[in-house]
């Protein structure tokens, strides 16, 4: 158990401290210390009490470095555990092990162009990393996140990634706002499902995944709602961009709102992905049109 909010303490509880035993009544006071007390691949769970707050100013204060640990935030609204990124664009949470997960946290940008919330360290493999039921917020248009997650150059370092059931509210108007940036040779079993995303960005990049020439195998991207109402000059996909031609998987039942005229596409052609029931609306108060267009040989 982790807590640093006096309001979360009940009668008879010890004040939170890393000198405690980490129990409910004697919680640790810092999340990083709690992670360090876990045992790799044992299935340990860290519960973070309502009202926990931490401001990250560098890339060393919080490390996801013990495999198999699940971090669960308690509370709702602004009482959820909150991680604020302030004083440095390079502040981030390095992930260097497999099978870690985080749920029900609030992430707040309080510095200009925070490069990435999570980064996969060096040549590490962060396979089966899961981010679920979290919320990501910019403070203003100039105190903003650019990316939620960035991988490294090692192939399959984010194999099995789950980014699901998150809410993203980004106010930045930079031209580089994309939630997930994949730069390695290939990624299998990536799931990006059931996310609500509102962006203000004038962006030439995809809202969800920018994969470059890298291959996405067994991709599932479904039921995401994207609202990016500004006019941009994108000529690639609004959901994802990739120049690979041997992708596998399916993109289905996504809904997009954008005034983008030049690139009203769900994804670039030639990916080999399947596309079903994806809708995009342009001008205000109009129903979405299905994209990509129906197969020419459809009956």
GROMACS .gro file of N, CA, C and O in nm, residues 197-292:
model
  384
  197UNK      N    1  -1.050   1.019  -2.698
  197UNK     CA    2  -0.936   1.108  -2.720
  197UNK      C    3  -0.985   1.241  -2.778
  197UNK      O    4  -1.048   1.243  -2.883
  198UNK      N    5  -0.955   1.350  -2.708
  198UNK     CA    6  -0.985   1.485  -2.757
  198UNK      C    7  -0.853   1.559  -2.771
  198UNK      O    8  -0.776   1.569  -2.676
  199UNK      N    9  -0.825   1.610  -2.891
  199UNK     CA   10  -0.700   1.680  -2.919
  199UNK      C   11  -0.729   1.815  -2.982
  199UNK      O   12  -0.825   1.831  -3.058
  200UNK      N   13  -0.642   1.911  -2.953
  200UNK     CA   14  -0.650   2.041  -3.019
  200UNK      C   15  -0.542   2.057  -3.124
  200UNK      O   16  -0.535   2.158  -3.192
  201UNK      N   17  -0.458   1.956  -3.138
  201UNK     CA   18  -0.336   1.968  -3.220
  201UNK      C   19  -0.363   1.991  -3.367
  201UNK      O   20  -0.452   1.930  -3.426
  202UNK      N   21  -0.283   2.081  -3.426
  202UNK     CA   22  -0.272   2.090  -3.571
  202UNK      C   23  -0.162   1.991  -3.608
  202UNK      O   24  -0.044   2.023  -3.600
  203UNK      N   25  -0.200   1.873  -3.643
  203UNK     CA   26  -0.102   1.765  -3.644
  203UNK      C   27  -0.096   1.692  -3.776
  203UNK      O   28  -0.199   1.662  -3.836
  204UNK      N   29   0.025   1.663  -3.821
  204UNK     CA   30   0.045   1.579  -3.938
  204UNK      C   31   0.068   1.434  -3.900
  204UNK      O   32   0.100   1.352  -3.985
  205UNK      N   33   0.055   1.405  -3.773
  205UNK     CA   34   0.076   1.269  -3.726
  205UNK      C   35  -0.056   1.207  -3.686
  205UNK      O   36  -0.155   1.275  -3.662
  206UNK      N   37  -0.057   1.074  -3.676
  206UNK     CA   38  -0.178   1.004  -3.637
  206UNK      C   39  -0.212   1.031  -3.491
  206UNK      O   40  -0.125   1.059  -3.410
  207UNK      N   41  -0.339   1.021  -3.458
  207UNK     CA   42  -0.381   1.044  -3.321
  207UNK      C   43  -0.338   0.930  -3.228
  207UNK      O   44  -0.294   0.954  -3.116
  208UNK      N   45  -0.346   0.805  -3.274
  208UNK     CA   46  -0.321   0.692  -3.185
  208UNK      C   47  -0.182   0.632  -3.198
  208UNK      O   48  -0.109   0.621  -3.100
  209UNK      N   49  -0.144   0.587  -3.317
  209UNK     CA   50  -0.014   0.520  -3.335
  209UNK      C   51   0.059   0.579  -3.454
  209UNK      O   52   0.003   0.587  -3.564
  210UNK      N   53   0.183   0.617  -3.435
  210UNK     CA   54   0.274   0.651  -3.544
  210UNK      C   55   0.379   0.542  -3.550
  210UNK      O   56   0.463   0.531  -3.460
  211UNK      N   57   0.374   0.461  -3.655
  211UNK     CA   58   0.463   0.345  -3.663
  211UNK      C   59   0.569   0.357  -3.771
  211UNK      O   60   0.655   0.268  -3.781
  212UNK      N   61   0.567   0.463  -3.851
  212UNK     CA   62   0.668   0.477  -3.955
  212UNK      C   63   0.665   0.359  -4.050
  212UNK      O   64   0.559   0.317  -4.096
  213UNK      N   65   0.783   0.303  -4.076
  213UNK     CA   66   0.792   0.187  -4.165
  213UNK      C   67   0.785   0.055  -4.090
  213UNK      O   68   0.807  -0.051  -4.148
  214UNK      N   69   0.756   0.060  -3.962
  214UNK     CA   70   0.762  -0.059  -3.878
  214UNK      C   71   0.634  -0.141  -3.886
  214UNK      O   72   0.524  -0.088  -3.896
  215UNK      N   73   0.650  -0.271  -3.880
  215UNK     CA   74   0.540  -0.365  -3.904
  215UNK      C   75   0.459  -0.385  -3.777
  215UNK      O   76   0.513  -0.402  -3.667
  216UNK      N   77   0.328  -0.384  -3.792
  216UNK     CA   78   0.235  -0.415  -3.683
  216UNK      C   79   0.167  -0.547  -3.715
  216UNK      O   80   0.095  -0.558  -3.814
  217UNK      N   81   0.189  -0.647  -3.633
  217UNK     CA   82   0.133  -0.779  -3.655
  217UNK      C   83   0.028  -0.809  -3.549
  217UNK      O   84   0.048  -0.782  -3.432
  218UNK      N   85  -0.086  -0.864  -3.591
  218UNK     CA   86  -0.197  -0.898  -3.503
  218UNK      C   87  -0.249  -0.775  -3.428
  218UNK      O   88  -0.289  -0.783  -3.313
  219UNK      N   89  -0.247  -0.662  -3.496
  219UNK     CA   90  -0.296  -0.538  -3.436
  219UNK      C   91  -0.447  -0.543  -3.417
  219UNK      O   92  -0.520  -0.587  -3.504
  220UNK      N   93  -0.493  -0.495  -3.301
  220UNK     CA   94  -0.635  -0.473  -3.279
  220UNK      C   95  -0.654  -0.327  -3.237
  220UNK      O   96  -0.599  -0.281  -3.138
  221UNK      N   97  -0.734  -0.253  -3.315
  221UNK     CA   98  -0.763  -0.113  -3.287
  221UNK      C   99  -0.913  -0.095  -3.306
  221UNK      O  100  -0.964  -0.094  -3.418
  222UNK      N  101  -0.985  -0.083  -3.194
  222UNK     CA  102  -1.130  -0.089  -3.204
  222UNK      C  103  -1.200   0.005  -3.107
  222UNK      O  104  -1.151   0.030  -2.996
  223UNK      N  105  -1.313   0.059  -3.152
  223UNK     CA  106  -1.406   0.135  -3.068
  223UNK      C  107  -1.342   0.258  -3.003
  223UNK      O  108  -1.381   0.300  -2.894
  224UNK      N  109  -1.246   0.317  -3.070
  224UNK     CA  110  -1.187   0.442  -3.022
  224UNK      C  111  -1.267   0.560  -3.078
  224UNK      O  112  -1.314   0.558  -3.191
  225UNK      N  113  -1.282   0.663  -2.996
  225UNK     CA  114  -1.350   0.786  -3.038
  225UNK      C  115  -1.247   0.898  -3.036
  225UNK      O  116  -1.187   0.928  -2.932
  226UNK      N  117  -1.224   0.960  -3.152
  226UNK     CA  118  -1.122   1.064  -3.167
  226UNK      C  119  -1.191   1.194  -3.207
  226UNK      O  120  -1.269   1.197  -3.302
  227UNK      N  121  -1.161   1.301  -3.134
  227UNK     CA  122  -1.215   1.434  -3.166
  227UNK      C  123  -1.098   1.529  -3.181
  227UNK      O  124  -1.031   1.564  -3.085
  228UNK      N  125  -1.069   1.566  -3.306
  228UNK     CA  126  -0.961   1.661  -3.335
  228UNK      C  127  -1.015   1.760  -3.438
  228UNK      O  128  -1.000   1.742  -3.559
  229UNK      N  129  -1.081   1.867  -3.391
  229UNK     CA  130  -1.165   1.949  -3.480
  229UNK      C  131  -1.091   2.053  -3.562
  229UNK      O  132  -1.153   2.131  -3.632
  230UNK      N  133  -0.960   2.056  -3.554
  230UNK     CA  134  -0.886   2.158  -3.628
  230UNK      C  135  -0.857   2.112  -3.770
  230UNK      O  136  -0.852   1.994  -3.801
  231UNK      N  137  -0.835   2.208  -3.859
  231UNK     CA  138  -0.796   2.177  -3.997
  231UNK      C  139  -0.647   2.151  -4.000
  231UNK      O  140  -0.567   2.234  -3.955
  232UNK      N  141  -0.605   2.037  -4.048
  232UNK     CA  142  -0.463   2.010  -4.059
  232UNK      C  143  -0.430   1.968  -4.202
  232UNK      O  144  -0.516   1.965  -4.288
  233UNK      N  145  -0.306   1.934  -4.226
  233UNK     CA  146  -0.262   1.900  -4.361
  233UNK      C  147  -0.220   1.754  -4.372
  233UNK      O  148  -0.142   1.719  -4.458
  234UNK      N  149  -0.271   1.671  -4.282
  234UNK     CA  150  -0.232   1.531  -4.282
  234UNK      C  151  -0.270   1.463  -4.413
  234UNK      O  152  -0.379   1.484  -4.465
  235UNK      N  153  -0.182   1.384  -4.466
  235UNK     CA  154  -0.212   1.305  -4.585
  235UNK      C  155  -0.207   1.156  -4.554
  235UNK      O  156  -0.227   1.074  -4.642
  236UNK      N  157  -0.180   1.123  -4.429
  236UNK     CA  158  -0.180   0.984  -4.387
  236UNK      C  159  -0.301   0.955  -4.302
  236UNK      O  160  -0.403   1.022  -4.311
  237UNK      N  161  -0.291   0.854  -4.218
  237UNK     CA  162  -0.405   0.811  -4.140
  237UNK      C  163  -0.431   0.897  -4.018
  237UNK      O  164  -0.339   0.946  -3.955
  238UNK      N  165  -0.558   0.913  -3.984
  238UNK     CA  166  -0.593   0.984  -3.862
  238UNK      C  167  -0.579   0.895  -3.740
  238UNK      O  168  -0.547   0.941  -3.632
  239UNK      N  169  -0.604   0.765  -3.755
  239UNK     CA  170  -0.587   0.672  -3.645
  239UNK      C  171  -0.442   0.626  -3.632
  239UNK      O  172  -0.386   0.624  -3.523
  240UNK      N  173  -0.383   0.583  -3.742
  240UNK     CA  174  -0.246   0.535  -3.738
  240UNK      C  175  -0.177   0.568  -3.869
  240UNK      O  176  -0.242   0.586  -3.972
  241UNK      N  177  -0.045   0.578  -3.862
  241UNK     CA  178   0.036   0.593  -3.983
  241UNK      C  179   0.139   0.483  -3.987
  241UNK      O  180   0.203   0.451  -3.886
  242UNK      N  181   0.153   0.422  -4.102
  242UNK     CA  182   0.255   0.320  -4.124
  242UNK      C  183   0.278   0.309  -4.274
  242UNK      O  184   0.182   0.319  -4.352
  243UNK      N  185   0.400   0.289  -4.313
  243UNK     CA  186   0.430   0.264  -4.453
  243UNK      C  187   0.457   0.116  -4.479
  243UNK      O  188   0.490   0.077  -4.590
  244UNK      N  189   0.444   0.035  -4.374
  244UNK     CA  190   0.462  -0.110  -4.391
  244UNK      C  191   0.349  -0.166  -4.477
  244UNK      O  192   0.236  -0.118  -4.473
  245UNK      N  193   0.378  -0.270  -4.551
  245UNK     CA  194   0.279  -0.330  -4.640
  245UNK      C  195   0.247  -0.474  -4.603
  245UNK      O  196   0.176  -0.544  -4.675
  246UNK      N  197   0.301  -0.520  -4.488
  246UNK     CA  198   0.277  -0.659  -4.447
  246UNK      C  199   0.217  -0.665  -4.306
  246UNK      O  200   0.236  -0.763  -4.235
  247UNK      N  201   0.146  -0.560  -4.265
  247UNK     CA  202   0.079  -0.562  -4.135
  247UNK      C  203  -0.029  -0.668  -4.134
  247UNK      O  204  -0.083  -0.707  -4.238
  248UNK      N  205  -0.066  -0.713  -4.013
  248UNK     CA  206  -0.181  -0.802  -3.997
  248UNK      C  207  -0.265  -0.751  -3.881
  248UNK      O  208  -0.215  -0.685  -3.790
  249UNK      N  209  -0.394  -0.782  -3.884
  249UNK     CA  210  -0.483  -0.738  -3.778
  249UNK      C  211  -0.602  -0.663  -3.834
  249UNK      O  212  -0.625  -0.659  -3.956
  250UNK      N  213  -0.677  -0.600  -3.743
  250UNK     CA  214  -0.803  -0.539  -3.786
  250UNK      C  215  -0.824  -0.407  -3.713
  250UNK      O  216  -0.796  -0.393  -3.594
  251UNK      N  217  -0.875  -0.310  -3.788
  251UNK     CA  218  -0.911  -0.178  -3.737
  251UNK      C  219  -1.061  -0.164  -3.760
  251UNK      O  220  -1.106  -0.163  -3.876
  252UNK      N  221  -1.139  -0.155  -3.652
  252UNK     CA  222  -1.284  -0.160  -3.673
  252UNK      C  223  -1.361  -0.078  -3.569
  252UNK      O  224  -1.317  -0.056  -3.457
  253UNK      N  225  -1.474  -0.028  -3.613
  253UNK     CA  226  -1.571   0.042  -3.527
  253UNK      C  227  -1.510   0.162  -3.455
  253UNK      O  228  -1.541   0.189  -3.338
  254UNK      N  229  -1.424   0.236  -3.523
  254UNK     CA  230  -1.369   0.359  -3.469
  254UNK      C  231  -1.446   0.478  -3.526
  254UNK      O  232  -1.495   0.474  -3.639
  255UNK      N  233  -1.451   0.587  -3.447
  255UNK     CA  234  -1.525   0.707  -3.487
  255UNK      C  235  -1.433   0.828  -3.475
  255UNK      O  236  -1.369   0.847  -3.370
  256UNK      N  237  -1.424   0.907  -3.580
  256UNK     CA  238  -1.330   1.018  -3.584
  256UNK      C  239  -1.403   1.146  -3.624
  256UNK      O  240  -1.483   1.145  -3.717
  257UNK      N  241  -1.371   1.254  -3.555
  257UNK     CA  242  -1.418   1.387  -3.595
  257UNK      C  243  -1.295   1.473  -3.622
  257UNK      O  244  -1.209   1.490  -3.537
  258UNK      N  245  -1.288   1.527  -3.745
  258UNK     CA  246  -1.177   1.614  -3.781
  258UNK      C  247  -1.216   1.698  -3.901
  258UNK      O  248  -1.293   1.653  -3.986
  259UNK      N  249  -1.165   1.821  -3.907
  259UNK     CA  250  -1.187   1.905  -4.024
  259UNK      C  251  -1.081   1.882  -4.130
  259UNK      O  252  -1.074   1.956  -4.228
  260UNK      N  253  -0.996   1.782  -4.109
  260UNK     CA  254  -0.893   1.749  -4.206
  260UNK      C  255  -0.958   1.714  -4.340
  260UNK      O  256  -1.041   1.624  -4.350
  261UNK      N  257  -0.921   1.788  -4.443
  261UNK     CA  258  -0.976   1.763  -4.576
  261UNK      C  259  -0.876   1.686  -4.663
  261UNK      O  260  -0.910   1.594  -4.736
  262UNK      N  261  -0.747   1.722  -4.650
  262UNK     CA  262  -0.646   1.662  -4.737
  262UNK      C  263  -0.625   1.515  -4.709
  262UNK      O  264  -0.592   1.438  -4.798
  263UNK      N  265  -0.644   1.473  -4.586
  263UNK     CA  266  -0.614   1.334  -4.553
  263UNK      C  267  -0.724   1.266  -4.478
  263UNK      O  268  -0.701   1.207  -4.374
  264UNK      N  269  -0.847   1.273  -4.526
  264UNK     CA  270  -0.958   1.209  -4.456
  264UNK      C  271  -0.953   1.058  -4.477
  264UNK      O  272  -1.033   0.999  -4.549
  265UNK      N  273  -0.854   0.998  -4.415
  265UNK     CA  274  -0.834   0.854  -4.426
  265UNK      C  275  -0.824   0.795  -4.288
  265UNK      O  276  -0.775   0.859  -4.195
  266UNK      N  277  -0.867   0.674  -4.271
  266UNK     CA  278  -0.846   0.604  -4.145
  266UNK      C  279  -0.703   0.556  -4.136
  266UNK      O  280  -0.640   0.560  -4.032
  267UNK      N  281  -0.649   0.511  -4.246
  267UNK     CA  282  -0.509   0.467  -4.250
  267UNK      C  283  -0.463   0.475  -4.394
  267UNK      O  284  -0.543   0.472  -4.487
  268UNK      N  285  -0.333   0.484  -4.416
  268UNK     CA  286  -0.283   0.486  -4.553
  268UNK      C  287  -0.309   0.354  -4.623
  268UNK      O  288  -0.325   0.251  -4.559
  269UNK      N  289  -0.315   0.357  -4.753
  269UNK     CA  290  -0.340   0.235  -4.829
  269UNK      C  291  -0.216   0.147  -4.831
  269UNK      O  292  -0.105   0.191  -4.808
  270UNK      N  293  -0.239   0.018  -4.856
  270UNK     CA  294  -0.127  -0.076  -4.871
  270UNK      C  295  -0.080  -0.140  -4.743
  270UNK      O  296   0.020  -0.211  -4.742
  271UNK      N  297  -0.151  -0.121  -4.630
  271UNK     CA  298  -0.103  -0.175  -4.503
  271UNK      C  299  -0.125  -0.325  -4.491
  271UNK      O  300  -0.061  -0.390  -4.413
  272UNK      N  301  -0.222  -0.378  -4.562
  272UNK     CA  302  -0.268  -0.517  -4.553
  272UNK      C  303  -0.356  -0.541  -4.431
  272UNK      O  304  -0.398  -0.654  -4.404
  273UNK      N  305  -0.387  -0.436  -4.354
  273UNK     CA  306  -0.478  -0.449  -4.241
  273UNK      C  307  -0.622  -0.460  -4.291
  273UNK      O  308  -0.656  -0.417  -4.401
  274UNK      N  309  -0.707  -0.517  -4.205
  274UNK     CA  310  -0.850  -0.517  -4.234
  274UNK      C  311  -0.915  -0.394  -4.173
  274UNK      O  312  -0.876  -0.348  -4.065
  275UNK      N  313  -1.014  -0.336  -4.243
  275UNK     CA  314  -1.087  -0.218  -4.195
  275UNK      C  315  -1.237  -0.243  -4.209
  275UNK      O  316  -1.285  -0.276  -4.317
  276UNK      N  317  -1.308  -0.225  -4.095
  276UNK     CA  318  -1.452  -0.247  -4.096
  276UNK      C  319  -1.521  -0.143  -4.009
  276UNK      O  320  -1.481  -0.121  -3.894
  277UNK      N  321  -1.624  -0.078  -4.064
  277UNK     CA  322  -1.712   0.012  -3.990
  277UNK      C  323  -1.635   0.122  -3.916
  277UNK      O  324  -1.657   0.148  -3.797
  278UNK      N  325  -1.547   0.191  -3.984
  278UNK     CA  326  -1.481   0.309  -3.930
  278UNK      C  327  -1.546   0.433  -3.992
  278UNK      O  328  -1.566   0.439  -4.114
  279UNK      N  329  -1.578   0.531  -3.909
  279UNK     CA  330  -1.650   0.648  -3.958
  279UNK      C  331  -1.573   0.776  -3.927
  279UNK      O  332  -1.510   0.788  -3.821
  280UNK      N  333  -1.582   0.871  -4.019
  280UNK     CA  334  -1.517   0.999  -4.001
  280UNK      C  335  -1.609   1.111  -4.045
  280UNK      O  336  -1.670   1.104  -4.152
  281UNK      N  337  -1.623   1.214  -3.961
  281UNK     CA  338  -1.703   1.331  -3.998
  281UNK      C  339  -1.613   1.452  -4.009
  281UNK      O  340  -1.515   1.465  -3.935
  282UNK      N  341  -1.644   1.540  -4.101
  282UNK     CA  342  -1.563   1.659  -4.124
  282UNK      C  343  -1.629   1.783  -4.069
  282UNK      O  344  -1.606   1.822  -3.956
  283UNK      N  345  -1.715   1.846  -4.147
  283UNK     CA  346  -1.779   1.969  -4.103
  283UNK      C  347  -1.872   1.943  -3.986
  283UNK      O  348  -1.918   1.830  -3.964
  284UNK      N  349  -1.901   2.049  -3.911
  284UNK     CA  350  -1.983   2.036  -3.791
  284UNK      C  351  -2.124   1.988  -3.825
  284UNK      O  352  -2.178   2.016  -3.932
  285UNK      N  353  -2.181   1.912  -3.731
  285UNK     CA  354  -2.320   1.869  -3.739
  285UNK      C  355  -2.351   1.783  -3.860
  285UNK      O  356  -2.461   1.788  -3.917
  286UNK      N  357  -2.253   1.705  -3.902
  286UNK     CA  358  -2.276   1.611  -4.011
  286UNK      C  359  -2.247   1.470  -3.964
  286UNK      O  360  -2.164   1.448  -3.876
  287UNK      N  361  -2.318   1.374  -4.021
  287UNK     CA  362  -2.294   1.235  -3.987
  287UNK      C  363  -2.165   1.187  -4.051
  287UNK      O  364  -2.122   1.238  -4.155
  288UNK      N  365  -2.104   1.086  -3.990
  288UNK     CA  366  -1.978   1.036  -4.041
  288UNK      C  367  -1.995   0.956  -4.168
  288UNK      O  368  -2.099   0.895  -4.193
  289UNK      N  369  -1.890   0.955  -4.248
  289UNK     CA  370  -1.887   0.870  -4.367
  289UNK      C  371  -1.793   0.754  -4.339
  289UNK      O  372  -1.698   0.765  -4.261
  290UNK      N  373  -1.821   0.643  -4.401
  290UNK     CA  374  -1.741   0.524  -4.375
  290UNK      C  375  -1.610   0.531  -4.452
  290UNK      O  376  -1.607   0.568  -4.570
  291UNK      N  377  -1.500   0.500  -4.385
  291UNK     CA  378  -1.367   0.504  -4.444
  291UNK      C  379  -1.287   0.382  -4.400
  291UNK      O  380  -1.299   0.341  -4.285
  292UNK      N  381  -1.201   0.328  -4.483
  292UNK     CA  382  -1.187   0.356  -4.626
  292UNK      C  383  -1.315   0.320  -4.701
  292UNK      O  384  -1.404   0.258  -4.645
   0.00000   0.00000   0.00000
